[in-house]
PQR file with spaces between the fields and no chain letter, atoms N, CA, C, O and H, PARSE charges and radii, in Angstrom:
ATOM       1  N    MET     1      12.791  -10.733    2.627 -0.4000 1.5000
ATOM       2  CA   MET     1      12.218   -9.644    1.862 -0.0000 2.0000
ATOM       3  C    MET     1      12.689   -8.338    2.491  0.5500 1.7000
ATOM       4  O    MET     1      12.750   -8.214    3.714 -0.5500 1.4000
ATOM       5  N    SER     2      13.014   -7.386    1.661 -0.4000 1.5000
ATOM       6  CA   SER     2      13.429   -6.085    2.174 -0.0000 2.0000
ATOM       7  C    SER     2      12.335   -5.060    1.901  0.5500 1.7000
ATOM       8  O    SER     2      11.419   -5.297    1.114 -0.5500 1.4000
ATOM       9  H    SER     2      12.965   -7.487    0.667  0.4000 1.0000
ATOM      10  N    CYS     3      12.452   -3.934    2.562 -0.4000 1.5000
ATOM      11  CA   CYS     3      11.474   -2.866    2.350 -0.0000 2.0000
ATOM      12  C    CYS     3      11.647   -2.284    0.956  0.5500 1.7000
ATOM      13  O    CYS     3      12.710   -2.412    0.349 -0.5500 1.4000
ATOM      14  H    CYS     3      13.196   -3.742    3.201  0.4000 1.0000
ATOM      15  N    HIS     4      10.616   -1.655    0.459 -0.4000 1.5000
ATOM      16  CA   HIS     4      10.678   -1.063   -0.871 -0.0000 2.0000
ATOM      17  C    HIS     4      10.167    0.361   -0.825  0.5500 1.7000
ATOM      18  O    HIS     4       9.406    0.737    0.066 -0.5500 1.4000
ATOM      19  H    HIS     4       9.752   -1.550    0.952  0.4000 1.0000
ATOM      20  N    LEU     5      10.586    1.132   -1.779 -0.4000 1.5000
ATOM      21  CA   LEU     5      10.086    2.487   -1.962 -0.0000 2.0000
ATOM      22  C    LEU     5       9.122    2.476   -3.136  0.5500 1.7000
ATOM      23  O    LEU     5       9.285    1.666   -4.048 -0.5500 1.4000
ATOM      24  H    LEU     5      11.204    0.827   -2.503  0.4000 1.0000
ATOM      25  N    PRO     6       8.117    3.354   -3.141 -0.5600 1.5000
ATOM      26  CA   PRO     6       7.180    3.374   -4.268  0.2800 2.0000
ATOM      27  C    PRO     6       7.884    3.526   -5.611  0.5500 1.7000
ATOM      28  O    PRO     6       7.468    2.928   -6.604 -0.5500 1.4000
ATOM      29  N    GLU     7       8.950    4.325   -5.643 -0.4000 1.5000
ATOM      30  CA   GLU     7       9.676    4.540   -6.900 -0.0000 2.0000
ATOM      31  C    GLU     7      10.281    3.239   -7.416  0.5500 1.7000
ATOM      32  O    GLU     7      10.348    3.012   -8.624 -0.5500 1.4000
ATOM      33  H    GLU     7       9.287    4.810   -4.836  0.4000 1.0000
ATOM      34  N    GLN     8      10.722    2.385   -6.489 -0.4000 1.5000
ATOM      35  CA   GLN     8      11.303    1.115   -6.909 -0.0000 2.0000
ATOM      36  C    GLN     8      10.254    0.238   -7.579  0.5500 1.7000
ATOM      37  O    GLN     8      10.550   -0.454   -8.553 -0.5500 1.4000
ATOM      38  H    GLN     8      10.667    2.570   -5.507  0.4000 1.0000
ATOM      39  N    LEU     9       9.032    0.263   -7.062 -0.4000 1.5000
ATOM      40  CA   LEU     9       7.973   -0.546   -7.658 -0.0000 2.0000
ATOM      41  C    LEU     9       7.532    0.011   -8.993  0.5500 1.7000
ATOM      42  O    LEU     9       7.133   -0.744   -9.880 -0.5500 1.4000
ATOM      43  H    LEU     9       8.792    0.825   -6.271  0.4000 1.0000
ATOM      44  N    GLN    10       7.600    1.325   -9.149 -0.4000 1.5000
ATOM      45  CA   GLN    10       7.167    1.949  -10.394 -0.0000 2.0000
ATOM      46  C    GLN    10       8.190    1.776  -11.504  0.5500 1.7000
ATOM      47  O    GLN    10       7.817    1.504  -12.645 -0.5500 1.4000
ATOM      48  H    GLN    10       7.924    1.938   -8.428  0.4000 1.0000
ATOM      49  N    LYS    11       9.470    1.926  -11.194 -0.4000 1.5000
ATOM      50  CA   LYS    11      10.507    2.006  -12.228 -0.0000 2.0000
ATOM      51  C    LYS    11      11.239    0.697  -12.472  0.5500 1.7000
ATOM      52  O    LYS    11      11.671    0.431  -13.594 -0.5500 1.4000
ATOM      53  H    LYS    11       9.773    2.146  -10.267  0.4000 1.0000
ATOM      54  N    ALA    12      11.383   -0.112  -11.457 -0.4000 1.5000
ATOM      55  CA   ALA    12      12.169   -1.333  -11.594 -0.0000 2.0000
ATOM      56  C    ALA    12      11.284   -2.487  -12.046  0.5500 1.7000
ATOM      57  O    ALA    12      10.067   -2.466  -11.859 -0.5500 1.4000
ATOM      58  H    ALA    12      11.033    0.104  -10.545  0.4000 1.0000
ATOM      59  N    PHE    13      11.911   -3.486  -12.637 -0.4000 1.5000
ATOM      60  CA   PHE    13      11.176   -4.696  -12.969 -0.0000 2.0000
ATOM      61  C    PHE    13      10.891   -5.425  -11.669  0.5500 1.7000
ATOM      62  O    PHE    13      11.810   -5.744  -10.914 -0.5500 1.4000
ATOM      63  H    PHE    13      12.899   -3.504  -12.789  0.4000 1.0000
ATOM      64  N    TRP    14       9.645   -5.683  -11.414 -0.4000 1.5000
ATOM      65  CA   TRP    14       9.258   -6.408  -10.206 -0.0000 2.0000
ATOM      66  C    TRP    14       8.522   -7.657  -10.637  0.5500 1.7000
ATOM      67  O    TRP    14       7.393   -7.549  -11.114 -0.5500 1.4000
ATOM      68  H    TRP    14       8.899   -5.425  -12.027  0.4000 1.0000
ATOM      69  N    PRO    15       9.104   -8.840  -10.494 -0.5600 1.5000
ATOM      70  CA   PRO    15       8.507  -10.063  -11.032  0.2800 2.0000
ATOM      71  C    PRO    15       7.158  -10.418  -10.411  0.5500 1.7000
ATOM      72  O    PRO    15       6.403  -11.207  -10.978 -0.5500 1.4000
ATOM      73  N    HIS    16       6.856   -9.844   -9.263 -0.4000 1.5000
ATOM      74  CA   HIS    16       5.576  -10.116   -8.617 -0.0000 2.0000
ATOM      75  C    HIS    16       4.705   -8.870   -8.707  0.5500 1.7000
ATOM      76  O    HIS    16       4.227   -8.359   -7.694 -0.5500 1.4000
ATOM      77  H    HIS    16       7.470   -9.203   -8.803  0.4000 1.0000
ATOM      78  N    ASP    17       4.507   -8.394   -9.914 -0.4000 1.5000
ATOM      79  CA   ASP    17       3.773   -7.154  -10.158 -0.0000 2.0000
ATOM      80  C    ASP    17       2.398   -7.201   -9.498  0.5500 1.7000
ATOM      81  O    ASP    17       1.613   -8.117   -9.743 -0.5500 1.4000
ATOM      82  H    ASP    17       4.895   -8.809  -10.737  0.4000 1.0000
ATOM      83  N    VAL    18       2.118   -6.211   -8.663 -0.4000 1.5000
ATOM      84  CA   VAL    18       0.859   -6.197   -7.918 -0.0000 2.0000
ATOM      85  C    VAL    18      -0.353   -6.072   -8.826  0.5500 1.7000
ATOM      86  O    VAL    18      -1.434   -6.539   -8.468 -0.5500 1.4000
ATOM      87  H    VAL    18       2.756   -5.467   -8.464  0.4000 1.0000
ATOM      88  N    HIS    19      -0.203   -5.457   -9.983 -0.4000 1.5000
ATOM      89  CA   HIS    19      -1.337   -5.323  -10.887 -0.0000 2.0000
ATOM      90  C    HIS    19      -1.594   -6.616  -11.656  0.5500 1.7000
ATOM      91  O    HIS    19      -2.746   -6.975  -11.897 -0.5500 1.4000
ATOM      92  H    HIS    19       0.675   -5.078  -10.274  0.4000 1.0000
ATOM      93  N    VAL    20      -0.546   -7.303  -12.035 -0.4000 1.5000
ATOM      94  CA   VAL    20      -0.702   -8.562  -12.766 -0.0000 2.0000
ATOM      95  C    VAL    20      -1.265   -9.641  -11.847  0.5500 1.7000
ATOM      96  O    VAL    20      -2.170  -10.381  -12.235 -0.5500 1.4000
ATOM      97  H    VAL    20       0.390   -7.011  -11.838  0.4000 1.0000
ATOM      98  N    THR    21      -0.733   -9.730  -10.634 -0.4000 1.5000
ATOM      99  CA   THR    21      -1.147  -10.787   -9.716 -0.0000 2.0000
ATOM     100  C    THR    21      -2.320  -10.390   -8.834  0.5500 1.7000
ATOM     101  O    THR    21      -2.797  -11.190   -8.028 -0.5500 1.4000
ATOM     102  H    THR    21       0.002   -9.129  -10.320  0.4000 1.0000
ATOM     103  N    LYS    22      -2.791   -9.140   -8.988 -0.4000 1.5000
ATOM     104  CA   LYS    22      -3.912   -8.628   -8.201 -0.0000 2.0000
ATOM     105  C    LYS    22      -3.651   -8.737   -6.699  0.5500 1.7000
ATOM     106  O    LYS    22      -4.552   -9.044   -5.919 -0.5500 1.4000
ATOM     107  H    LYS    22      -2.404   -8.491   -9.642  0.4000 1.0000
ATOM     108  N    VAL    23      -2.418   -8.482   -6.316 -0.4000 1.5000
ATOM     109  CA   VAL    23      -2.032   -8.499   -4.909 -0.0000 2.0000
ATOM     110  C    VAL    23      -2.339   -7.135   -4.312  0.5500 1.7000
ATOM     111  O    VAL    23      -2.019   -6.106   -4.907 -0.5500 1.4000
ATOM     112  H    VAL    23      -1.686   -8.232   -6.949  0.4000 1.0000
ATOM     113  N    THR    24      -2.949   -7.125   -3.154 -0.4000 1.5000
ATOM     114  CA   THR    24      -3.203   -5.861   -2.471 -0.0000 2.0000
ATOM     115  C    THR    24      -2.070   -5.583   -1.489  0.5500 1.7000
ATOM     116  O    THR    24      -1.328   -6.493   -1.119 -0.5500 1.4000
ATOM     117  H    THR    24      -3.209   -7.961   -2.671  0.4000 1.0000
ATOM     118  N    CYS    25      -1.937   -4.349   -1.076 -0.4000 1.5000
ATOM     119  CA   CYS    25      -0.923   -4.012   -0.070 -0.0000 2.0000
ATOM     120  C    CYS    25      -1.129   -4.851    1.186  0.5500 1.7000
ATOM     121  O    CYS    25      -0.167   -5.320    1.794 -0.5500 1.4000
ATOM     122  H    CYS    25      -2.539   -3.610   -1.377  0.4000 1.0000
ATOM     123  N    ALA    26      -2.396   -5.037    1.569 -0.4000 1.5000
ATOM     124  CA   ALA    26      -2.706   -5.784    2.785 -0.0000 2.0000
ATOM     125  C    ALA    26      -2.283   -7.248    2.683  0.5500 1.7000
ATOM     126  O    ALA    26      -2.124   -7.916    3.705 -0.5500 1.4000
ATOM     127  H    ALA    26      -3.177   -4.656    1.074  0.4000 1.0000
ATOM     128  N    SER    27      -2.100   -7.751    1.471 -0.4000 1.5000
ATOM     129  CA   SER    27      -1.642   -9.128    1.322 -0.0000 2.0000
ATOM     130  C    SER    27      -0.270   -9.323    1.945  0.5500 1.7000
ATOM     131  O    SER    27       0.019  -10.381    2.504 -0.5500 1.4000
ATOM     132  H    SER    27      -2.229   -7.208    0.641  0.4000 1.0000
ATOM     133  N    CYS    28       0.561   -8.318    1.851 -0.4000 1.5000
ATOM     134  CA   CYS    28       1.893   -8.393    2.451 -0.0000 2.0000
ATOM     135  C    CYS    28       1.941   -7.709    3.813  0.5500 1.7000
ATOM     136  O    CYS    28       2.541   -8.222    4.758 -0.5500 1.4000
ATOM     137  H    CYS    28       0.326   -7.458    1.396  0.4000 1.0000
ATOM     138  N    HIS    29       1.316   -6.574    3.896 -0.4000 1.5000
ATOM     139  CA   HIS    29       1.486   -5.744    5.080 -0.0000 2.0000
ATOM     140  C    HIS    29       0.630   -6.145    6.262  0.5500 1.7000
ATOM     141  O    HIS    29       0.673   -5.472    7.291 -0.5500 1.4000
ATOM     142  H    HIS    29       0.829   -6.158    3.129  0.4000 1.0000
ATOM     143  N    SER    30      -0.147   -7.213    6.159 -0.4000 1.5000
ATOM     144  CA   SER    30      -0.890   -7.680    7.322 -0.0000 2.0000
ATOM     145  C    SER    30      -0.333   -8.998    7.855  0.5500 1.7000
ATOM     146  O    SER    30      -0.864   -9.550    8.819 -0.5500 1.4000
ATOM     147  H    SER    30      -0.182   -7.760    5.322  0.4000 1.0000
ATOM     148  N    LEU    31       0.725   -9.500    7.239 -0.4000 1.5000
ATOM     149  CA   LEU    31       1.288  -10.774    7.674 -0.0000 2.0000
ATOM     150  C    LEU    31       1.844  -10.706    9.088  0.5500 1.7000
ATOM     151  O    LEU    31       1.596  -11.594    9.903 -0.5500 1.4000
ATOM     152  H    LEU    31       1.156   -9.051    6.457  0.4000 1.0000
ATOM     153  N    HIS    32       2.583   -9.667    9.371 -0.4000 1.5000
ATOM     154  CA   HIS    32       3.201   -9.499   10.687 -0.0000 2.0000
ATOM     155  C    HIS    32       2.938   -8.083   11.176  0.5500 1.7000
ATOM     156  O    HIS    32       3.858   -7.266   11.206 -0.5500 1.4000
ATOM     157  H    HIS    32       2.784   -8.945    8.709  0.4000 1.0000
ATOM     158  N    PRO    33       1.702   -7.775   11.560 -0.5600 1.5000
ATOM     159  CA   PRO    33       1.348   -6.385   11.873  0.2800 2.0000
ATOM     160  C    PRO    33       2.211   -5.743   12.946  0.5500 1.7000
ATOM     161  O    PRO    33       2.432   -4.533   12.899 -0.5500 1.4000
ATOM     162  N    GLN    34       2.706   -6.505   13.908 -0.4000 1.5000
ATOM     163  CA   GLN    34       3.538   -5.917   14.942 -0.0000 2.0000
ATOM     164  C    GLN    34       4.885   -5.455   14.389  0.5500 1.7000
ATOM     165  O    GLN    34       5.561   -4.645   15.022 -0.5500 1.4000
ATOM     166  H    GLN    34       2.527   -7.488   13.945  0.4000 1.0000
ATOM     167  N    GLN    35       5.283   -5.956   13.221 -0.4000 1.5000
ATOM     168  CA   GLN    35       6.549   -5.574   12.606 -0.0000 2.0000
ATOM     169  C    GLN    35       6.342   -4.783   11.318  0.5500 1.7000
ATOM     170  O    GLN    35       7.312   -4.448   10.637 -0.5500 1.4000
ATOM     171  H    GLN    35       4.733   -6.615   12.707  0.4000 1.0000
ATOM     172  N    ASP    36       5.111   -4.485   10.981 -0.4000 1.5000
ATOM     173  CA   ASP    36       4.791   -3.859    9.703 -0.0000 2.0000
ATOM     174  C    ASP    36       5.261   -2.414    9.659  0.5500 1.7000
ATOM     175  O    ASP    36       4.839   -1.594   10.475 -0.5500 1.4000
ATOM     176  H    ASP    36       4.323   -4.757   11.534  0.4000 1.0000
ATOM     177  N    THR    37       6.135   -2.101    8.706 -0.4000 1.5000
ATOM     178  CA   THR    37       6.653   -0.736    8.585 -0.0000 2.0000
ATOM     179  C    THR    37       5.574    0.253    8.183  0.5500 1.7000
ATOM     180  O    THR    37       5.731    1.454    8.402 -0.5500 1.4000
ATOM     181  H    THR    37       6.477   -2.767    8.044  0.4000 1.0000
ATOM     182  N    MET    38       4.476   -0.226    7.597 -0.4000 1.5000
ATOM     183  CA   MET    38       3.373    0.668    7.247 -0.0000 2.0000
ATOM     184  C    MET    38       2.769    1.300    8.499  0.5500 1.7000
ATOM     185  O    MET    38       2.232    2.406    8.437 -0.5500 1.4000
ATOM     186  H    MET    38       4.348   -1.202    7.420  0.4000 1.0000
ATOM     187  N    GLN    39       2.851    0.607    9.633 -0.4000 1.5000
ATOM     188  CA   GLN    39       2.287    1.139   10.869 -0.0000 2.0000
ATOM     189  C    GLN    39       3.043    2.362   11.362  0.5500 1.7000
ATOM     190  O    GLN    39       2.483    3.175   12.097 -0.5500 1.4000
ATOM     191  H    GLN    39       3.288   -0.291    9.684  0.4000 1.0000
ATOM     192  N    THR    40       4.288    2.507   10.977 -0.4000 1.5000
ATOM     193  CA   THR    40       5.070    3.657   11.440 -0.0000 2.0000
ATOM     194  C    THR    40       4.773    4.911   10.626  0.5500 1.7000
ATOM     195  O    THR    40       5.181    6.008   11.008 -0.5500 1.4000
ATOM     196  H    THR    40       4.743    1.847   10.379  0.4000 1.0000
ATOM     197  N    LEU    41       4.070    4.758    9.513 -0.4000 1.5000
ATOM     198  CA   LEU    41       3.719    5.905    8.679 -0.0000 2.0000
ATOM     199  C    LEU    41       2.415    6.526    9.153  0.5500 1.7000
ATOM     200  O    LEU    41       1.535    5.835    9.667 -0.5500 1.4000
ATOM     201  H    LEU    41       3.739    3.866    9.203  0.4000 1.0000
ATOM     202  N    SER    42       2.301    7.808    8.979 -0.4000 1.5000
ATOM     203  CA   SER    42       1.036    8.479    9.276 -0.0000 2.0000
ATOM     204  C    SER    42       0.001    8.045    8.241  0.5500 1.7000
ATOM     205  O    SER    42       0.352    7.491    7.199 -0.5500 1.4000
ATOM     206  H    SER    42       3.016    8.369    8.562  0.4000 1.0000
ATOM     207  N    GLU    43      -1.273    8.299    8.531 -0.4000 1.5000
ATOM     208  CA   GLU    43      -2.318    7.965    7.556 -0.0000 2.0000
ATOM     209  C    GLU    43      -2.058    8.695    6.244  0.5500 1.7000
ATOM     210  O    GLU    43      -2.231    8.128    5.165 -0.5500 1.4000
ATOM     211  H    GLU    43      -1.558    8.750    9.377  0.4000 1.0000
ATOM     212  N    LYS    44      -1.646    9.943    6.343 -0.4000 1.5000
ATOM     213  CA   LYS    44      -1.346   10.732    5.143 -0.0000 2.0000
ATOM     214  C    LYS    44      -0.193   10.094    4.357  0.5500 1.7000
ATOM     215  O    LYS    44      -0.225   10.066    3.127 -0.5500 1.4000
ATOM     216  H    LYS    44      -1.506   10.403    7.219  0.4000 1.0000
ATOM     217  N    GLY    45       0.807    9.590    5.052 -0.4000 1.5000
ATOM     218  CA   GLY    45       1.937    8.933    4.401 -0.0000 2.0000
ATOM     219  C    GLY    45       1.530    7.655    3.690  0.5500 1.7000
ATOM     220  O    GLY    45       2.005    7.373    2.590 -0.5500 1.4000
ATOM     221  H    GLY    45       0.833    9.613    6.051  0.4000 1.0000
ATOM     222  N    ARG    46       0.641    6.874    4.324 -0.4000 1.5000
ATOM     223  CA   ARG    46       0.163    5.637    3.690 -0.0000 2.0000
ATOM     224  C    ARG    46      -0.640    5.954    2.436  0.5500 1.7000
ATOM     225  O    ARG    46      -0.501    5.279    1.416 -0.5500 1.4000
ATOM     226  H    ARG    46       0.256    7.103    5.218  0.4000 1.0000
ATOM     227  N    ILE    47      -1.476    6.980    2.512 -0.4000 1.5000
ATOM     228  CA   ILE    47      -2.276    7.371    1.347 -0.0000 2.0000
ATOM     229  C    ILE    47      -1.372    7.849    0.225  0.5500 1.7000
ATOM     230  O    ILE    47      -1.627    7.559   -0.944 -0.5500 1.4000
ATOM     231  H    ILE    47      -1.589    7.529    3.340  0.4000 1.0000
ATOM     232  N    LYS    48      -0.303    8.587    0.572 -0.4000 1.5000
ATOM     233  CA   LYS    48       0.633    9.091   -0.439 -0.0000 2.0000
ATOM     234  C    LYS    48       1.266    7.940   -1.214  0.5500 1.7000
ATOM     235  O    LYS    48       1.457    8.042   -2.425 -0.5500 1.4000
ATOM     236  H    LYS    48      -0.095    8.823    1.522  0.4000 1.0000
ATOM     237  N    ILE    49       1.589    6.858   -0.531 -0.4000 1.5000
ATOM     238  CA   ILE    49       2.174    5.703   -1.210 -0.0000 2.0000
ATOM     239  C    ILE    49       1.217    5.194   -2.287  0.5500 1.7000
ATOM     240  O    ILE    49       1.650    4.853   -3.388 -0.5500 1.4000
ATOM     241  H    ILE    49       1.434    6.776    0.453  0.4000 1.0000
ATOM     242  N    CYS    50      -0.075    5.140   -1.980 -0.4000 1.5000
ATOM     243  CA   CYS    50      -1.061    4.672   -2.965 -0.0000 2.0000
ATOM     244  C    CYS    50      -1.185    5.647   -4.131  0.5500 1.7000
ATOM     245  O    CYS    50      -1.164    5.240   -5.292 -0.5500 1.4000
ATOM     246  H    CYS    50      -0.427    5.417   -1.086  0.4000 1.0000
ATOM     247  N    VAL    51      -1.314    6.935   -3.817 -0.4000 1.5000
ATOM     248  CA   VAL    51      -1.561    7.899   -4.884 -0.0000 2.0000
ATOM     249  C    VAL    51      -0.307    8.249   -5.673  0.5500 1.7000
ATOM     250  O    VAL    51      -0.396    8.944   -6.685 -0.5500 1.4000
ATOM     251  H    VAL    51      -1.332    7.265   -2.874  0.4000 1.0000
ATOM     252  N    ASP    52       0.865    7.783   -5.232 -0.4000 1.5000
ATOM     253  CA   ASP    52       2.059    7.948   -6.068 -0.0000 2.0000
ATOM     254  C    ASP    52       1.838    7.273   -7.417  0.5500 1.7000
ATOM     255  O    ASP    52       2.272    7.787   -8.448 -0.5500 1.4000
ATOM     256  H    ASP    52       0.937    7.219   -4.409  0.4000 1.0000
ATOM     257  N    CYS    53       1.169    6.133   -7.412 -0.4000 1.5000
ATOM     258  CA   CYS    53       0.856    5.439   -8.665 -0.0000 2.0000
ATOM     259  C    CYS    53      -0.539    5.782   -9.159  0.5500 1.7000
ATOM     260  O    CYS    53      -0.759    5.911  -10.364 -0.5500 1.4000
ATOM     261  H    CYS    53       0.817    5.717   -6.574  0.4000 1.0000
ATOM     262  N    HIS    54      -1.462    5.929   -8.256 -0.4000 1.5000
ATOM     263  CA   HIS    54      -2.858    6.125   -8.611 -0.0000 2.0000
ATOM     264  C    HIS    54      -3.261    7.570   -8.372  0.5500 1.7000
ATOM     265  O    HIS    54      -4.189    7.842   -7.609 -0.5500 1.4000
ATOM     266  H    HIS    54      -1.283    5.824   -7.278  0.4000 1.0000
ATOM     267  N    SER    55      -2.573    8.490   -9.017 -0.4000 1.5000
ATOM     268  CA   SER    55      -2.807    9.913   -8.771 -0.0000 2.0000
ATOM     269  C    SER    55      -4.198   10.359   -9.193  0.5500 1.7000
ATOM     270  O    SER    55      -4.706   11.351   -8.669 -0.5500 1.4000
ATOM     271  H    SER    55      -1.820    8.270   -9.636  0.4000 1.0000
ATOM     272  N    ASP    56      -4.829    9.651  -10.127 -0.4000 1.5000
ATOM     273  CA   ASP    56      -6.178   10.031  -10.531 -0.0000 2.0000
ATOM     274  C    ASP    56      -7.170    9.862   -9.385  0.5500 1.7000
ATOM     275  O    ASP    56      -8.239   10.472   -9.399 -0.5500 1.4000
ATOM     276  H    ASP    56      -4.417    8.845  -10.552  0.4000 1.0000
ATOM     277  N    GLN    57      -6.831    9.044   -8.399 -0.4000 1.5000
ATOM     278  CA   GLN    57      -7.712    8.860   -7.246 -0.0000 2.0000
ATOM     279  C    GLN    57      -7.734   10.092   -6.349  0.5500 1.7000
ATOM     280  O    GLN    57      -8.686   10.301   -5.597 -0.5500 1.4000
ATOM     281  H    GLN    57      -5.963    8.548   -8.388  0.4000 1.0000
ATOM     282  N    ARG    58      -6.700   10.897   -6.427 -0.4000 1.5000
ATOM     283  CA   ARG    58      -6.599   12.090   -5.590 -0.0000 2.0000
ATOM     284  C    ARG    58      -7.787   13.031   -5.816  0.5500 1.7000
ATOM     285  O    ARG    58      -8.229   13.711   -4.889 -0.5500 1.4000
ATOM     286  H    ARG    58      -5.926   10.728   -7.038  0.4000 1.0000
ATOM     287  N    THR    59      -8.300   13.067   -7.046 -0.4000 1.5000
ATOM     288  CA   THR    59      -9.397   13.968   -7.382 -0.0000 2.0000
ATOM     289  C    THR    59     -10.728   13.243   -7.549  0.5500 1.7000
ATOM     290  O    THR    59     -11.719   13.856   -7.949 -0.5500 1.4000
ATOM     291  H    THR    59      -7.941   12.514   -7.798  0.4000 1.0000
ATOM     292  N    ASN    60     -10.762   11.965   -7.253 -0.4000 1.5000
ATOM     293  CA   ASN    60     -11.981   11.178   -7.386 -0.0000 2.0000
ATOM     294  C    ASN    60     -12.822   11.348   -6.117  0.5500 1.7000
ATOM     295  O    ASN    60     -12.393   10.935   -5.040 -0.5500 1.4000
ATOM     296  H    ASN    60      -9.958   11.467   -6.928  0.4000 1.0000
ATOM     297  N    PRO    61     -14.016   11.950   -6.228 -0.5600 1.5000
ATOM     298  CA   PRO    61     -14.825   12.193   -5.027  0.2800 2.0000
ATOM     299  C    PRO    61     -15.350   10.916   -4.378  0.5500 1.7000
ATOM     300  O    PRO    61     -15.793   10.951   -3.230 -0.5500 1.4000
ATOM     301  N    HIS    62     -15.309    9.786   -5.091 -0.4000 1.5000
ATOM     302  CA   HIS    62     -15.809    8.527   -4.548 -0.0000 2.0000
ATOM     303  C    HIS    62     -14.716    7.722   -3.859  0.5500 1.7000
ATOM     304  O    HIS    62     -14.999    6.694   -3.244 -0.5500 1.4000
ATOM     305  H    HIS    62     -14.949    9.757   -6.023  0.4000 1.0000
ATOM     306  N    PHE    63     -13.471    8.177   -3.955 -0.4000 1.5000
ATOM     307  CA   PHE    63     -12.354    7.453   -3.358 -0.0000 2.0000
ATOM     308  C    PHE    63     -12.174    7.907   -1.920  0.5500 1.7000
ATOM     309  O    PHE    63     -11.931    9.086   -1.659 -0.5500 1.4000
ATOM     310  H    PHE    63     -13.240    9.012   -4.454  0.4000 1.0000
ATOM     311  N    ASN    64     -12.294    6.982   -0.999 -0.4000 1.5000
ATOM     312  CA   ASN    64     -12.119    7.292    0.410 -0.0000 2.0000
ATOM     313  C    ASN    64     -11.180    6.259    1.012  0.5500 1.7000
ATOM     314  O    ASN    64     -11.640    5.221    1.489 -0.5500 1.4000
ATOM     315  H    ASN    64     -12.491    6.025   -1.211  0.4000 1.0000
ATOM     316  N    PRO    65      -9.868    6.515    1.005 -0.5600 1.5000
ATOM     317  CA   PRO    65      -8.919    5.523    1.501  0.2800 2.0000
ATOM     318  C    PRO    65      -9.121    5.188    2.970  0.5500 1.7000
ATOM     319  O    PRO    65      -8.727    4.111    3.416 -0.5500 1.4000
ATOM     320  N    ALA    66      -9.723    6.086    3.723 -0.4000 1.5000
ATOM     321  CA   ALA    66      -9.953    5.819    5.140 -0.0000 2.0000
ATOM     322  C    ALA    66     -10.983    4.712    5.338  0.5500 1.7000
ATOM     323  O    ALA    66     -11.041    4.108    6.409 -0.5500 1.4000
ATOM     324  H    ALA    66     -10.043    6.961    3.361  0.4000 1.0000
ATOM     325  N    SER    67     -11.800    4.438    4.313 -0.4000 1.5000
ATOM     326  CA   SER    67     -12.819    3.398    4.439 -0.0000 2.0000
ATOM     327  C    SER    67     -12.263    2.008    4.160  0.5500 1.7000
ATOM     328  O    SER    67     -12.968    1.015    4.338 -0.5500 1.4000
ATOM     329  H    SER    67     -11.753    4.928    3.443  0.4000 1.0000
ATOM     330  N    VAL    68     -11.012    1.925    3.728 -0.4000 1.5000
ATOM     331  CA   VAL    68     -10.390    0.644    3.416 -0.0000 2.0000
ATOM     332  C    VAL    68      -9.466    0.265    4.561  0.5500 1.7000
ATOM     333  O    VAL    68      -8.472    0.951    4.799 -0.5500 1.4000
ATOM     334  H    VAL    68     -10.439    2.732    3.584  0.4000 1.0000
ATOM     335  N    PRO    69      -9.774   -0.821    5.280 -0.5600 1.5000
ATOM     336  CA   PRO    69      -8.898   -1.201    6.393  0.2800 2.0000
ATOM     337  C    PRO    69      -7.537   -1.644    5.872  0.5500 1.7000
ATOM     338  O    PRO    69      -7.456   -2.459    4.952 -0.5500 1.4000
ATOM     339  N    LEU    70      -6.474   -1.111    6.455 -0.4000 1.5000
ATOM     340  CA   LEU    70      -5.128   -1.472    6.027 -0.0000 2.0000
ATOM     341  C    LEU    70      -4.651   -2.746    6.703  0.5500 1.7000
ATOM     342  O    LEU    70      -3.941   -3.551    6.099 -0.5500 1.4000
ATOM     343  H    LEU    70      -6.540   -0.449    7.201  0.4000 1.0000
ATOM     344  N    LEU    71      -5.035   -2.922    7.936 -0.4000 1.5000
ATOM     345  CA   LEU    71      -4.589   -4.090    8.687 -0.0000 2.0000
ATOM     346  C    LEU    71      -5.773   -4.709    9.408  0.5500 1.7000
ATOM     347  O    LEU    71      -6.633   -4.001    9.932 -0.5500 1.4000
ATOM     348  H    LEU    71      -5.611   -2.269    8.426  0.4000 1.0000
ATOM     349  N    LYS    72      -5.812   -6.017    9.431 -0.4000 1.5000
ATOM     350  CA   LYS    72      -6.840   -6.691   10.206 -0.0000 2.0000
ATOM     351  C    LYS    72      -6.368   -6.749   11.653  0.5500 1.7000
ATOM     352  O    LYS    72      -5.184   -6.944   11.926 -0.5500 1.4000
ATOM     353  H    LYS    72      -5.113   -6.592    9.005  0.4000 1.0000
ATOM     354  N    GLU    73      -7.298   -6.580   12.563 -0.4000 1.5000
ATOM     355  CA   GLU    73      -6.940   -6.697   13.970 -0.0000 2.0000
ATOM     356  C    GLU    73      -6.697   -8.159   14.285  0.5500 1.7000
ATOM     357  O    GLU    73      -7.413   -9.041   13.810 -0.5500 1.4000
ATOM     358  H    GLU    73      -8.260   -6.422   12.341  0.4000 1.0000
ATOM     359  N    GLN    74      -5.693   -8.399   15.079 -0.4000 1.5000
ATOM     360  CA   GLN    74      -5.365   -9.759   15.478 -0.0000 2.0000
ATOM     361  C    GLN    74      -6.212  -10.149   16.687  0.5500 1.7000
ATOM     362  O    GLN    74      -6.431   -9.326   17.577 -0.5500 1.4000
ATOM     363  H    GLN    74      -5.112   -7.683   15.465  0.4000 1.0000
ATOM     364  N    PRO    75      -6.691  -11.392   16.730 -0.5600 1.5000
ATOM     365  CA   PRO    75      -7.515  -11.833   17.878  0.2800 2.0000
ATOM     366  C    PRO    75      -6.718  -11.870   19.161  0.5500 1.7000
ATOM     367  O    PRO    75      -7.257  -12.217   20.212 -0.5500 1.4000
């Protein structure tokens, strides 16, 4: 699997559509946390990836991305 850009997921045909299959980012990005490219992004950068598609969340007062854990801690 290679890395992807948000634009690629929005514009290209992606056979494993996250909305159709109800896959969360954490489904992929928590598999190998020590190698996860999401960890190299700032919190603001990670949030930007989400709101690139879900821009209506930017103005939603009930949306708090900081309350959603991105990665599970490994034992």
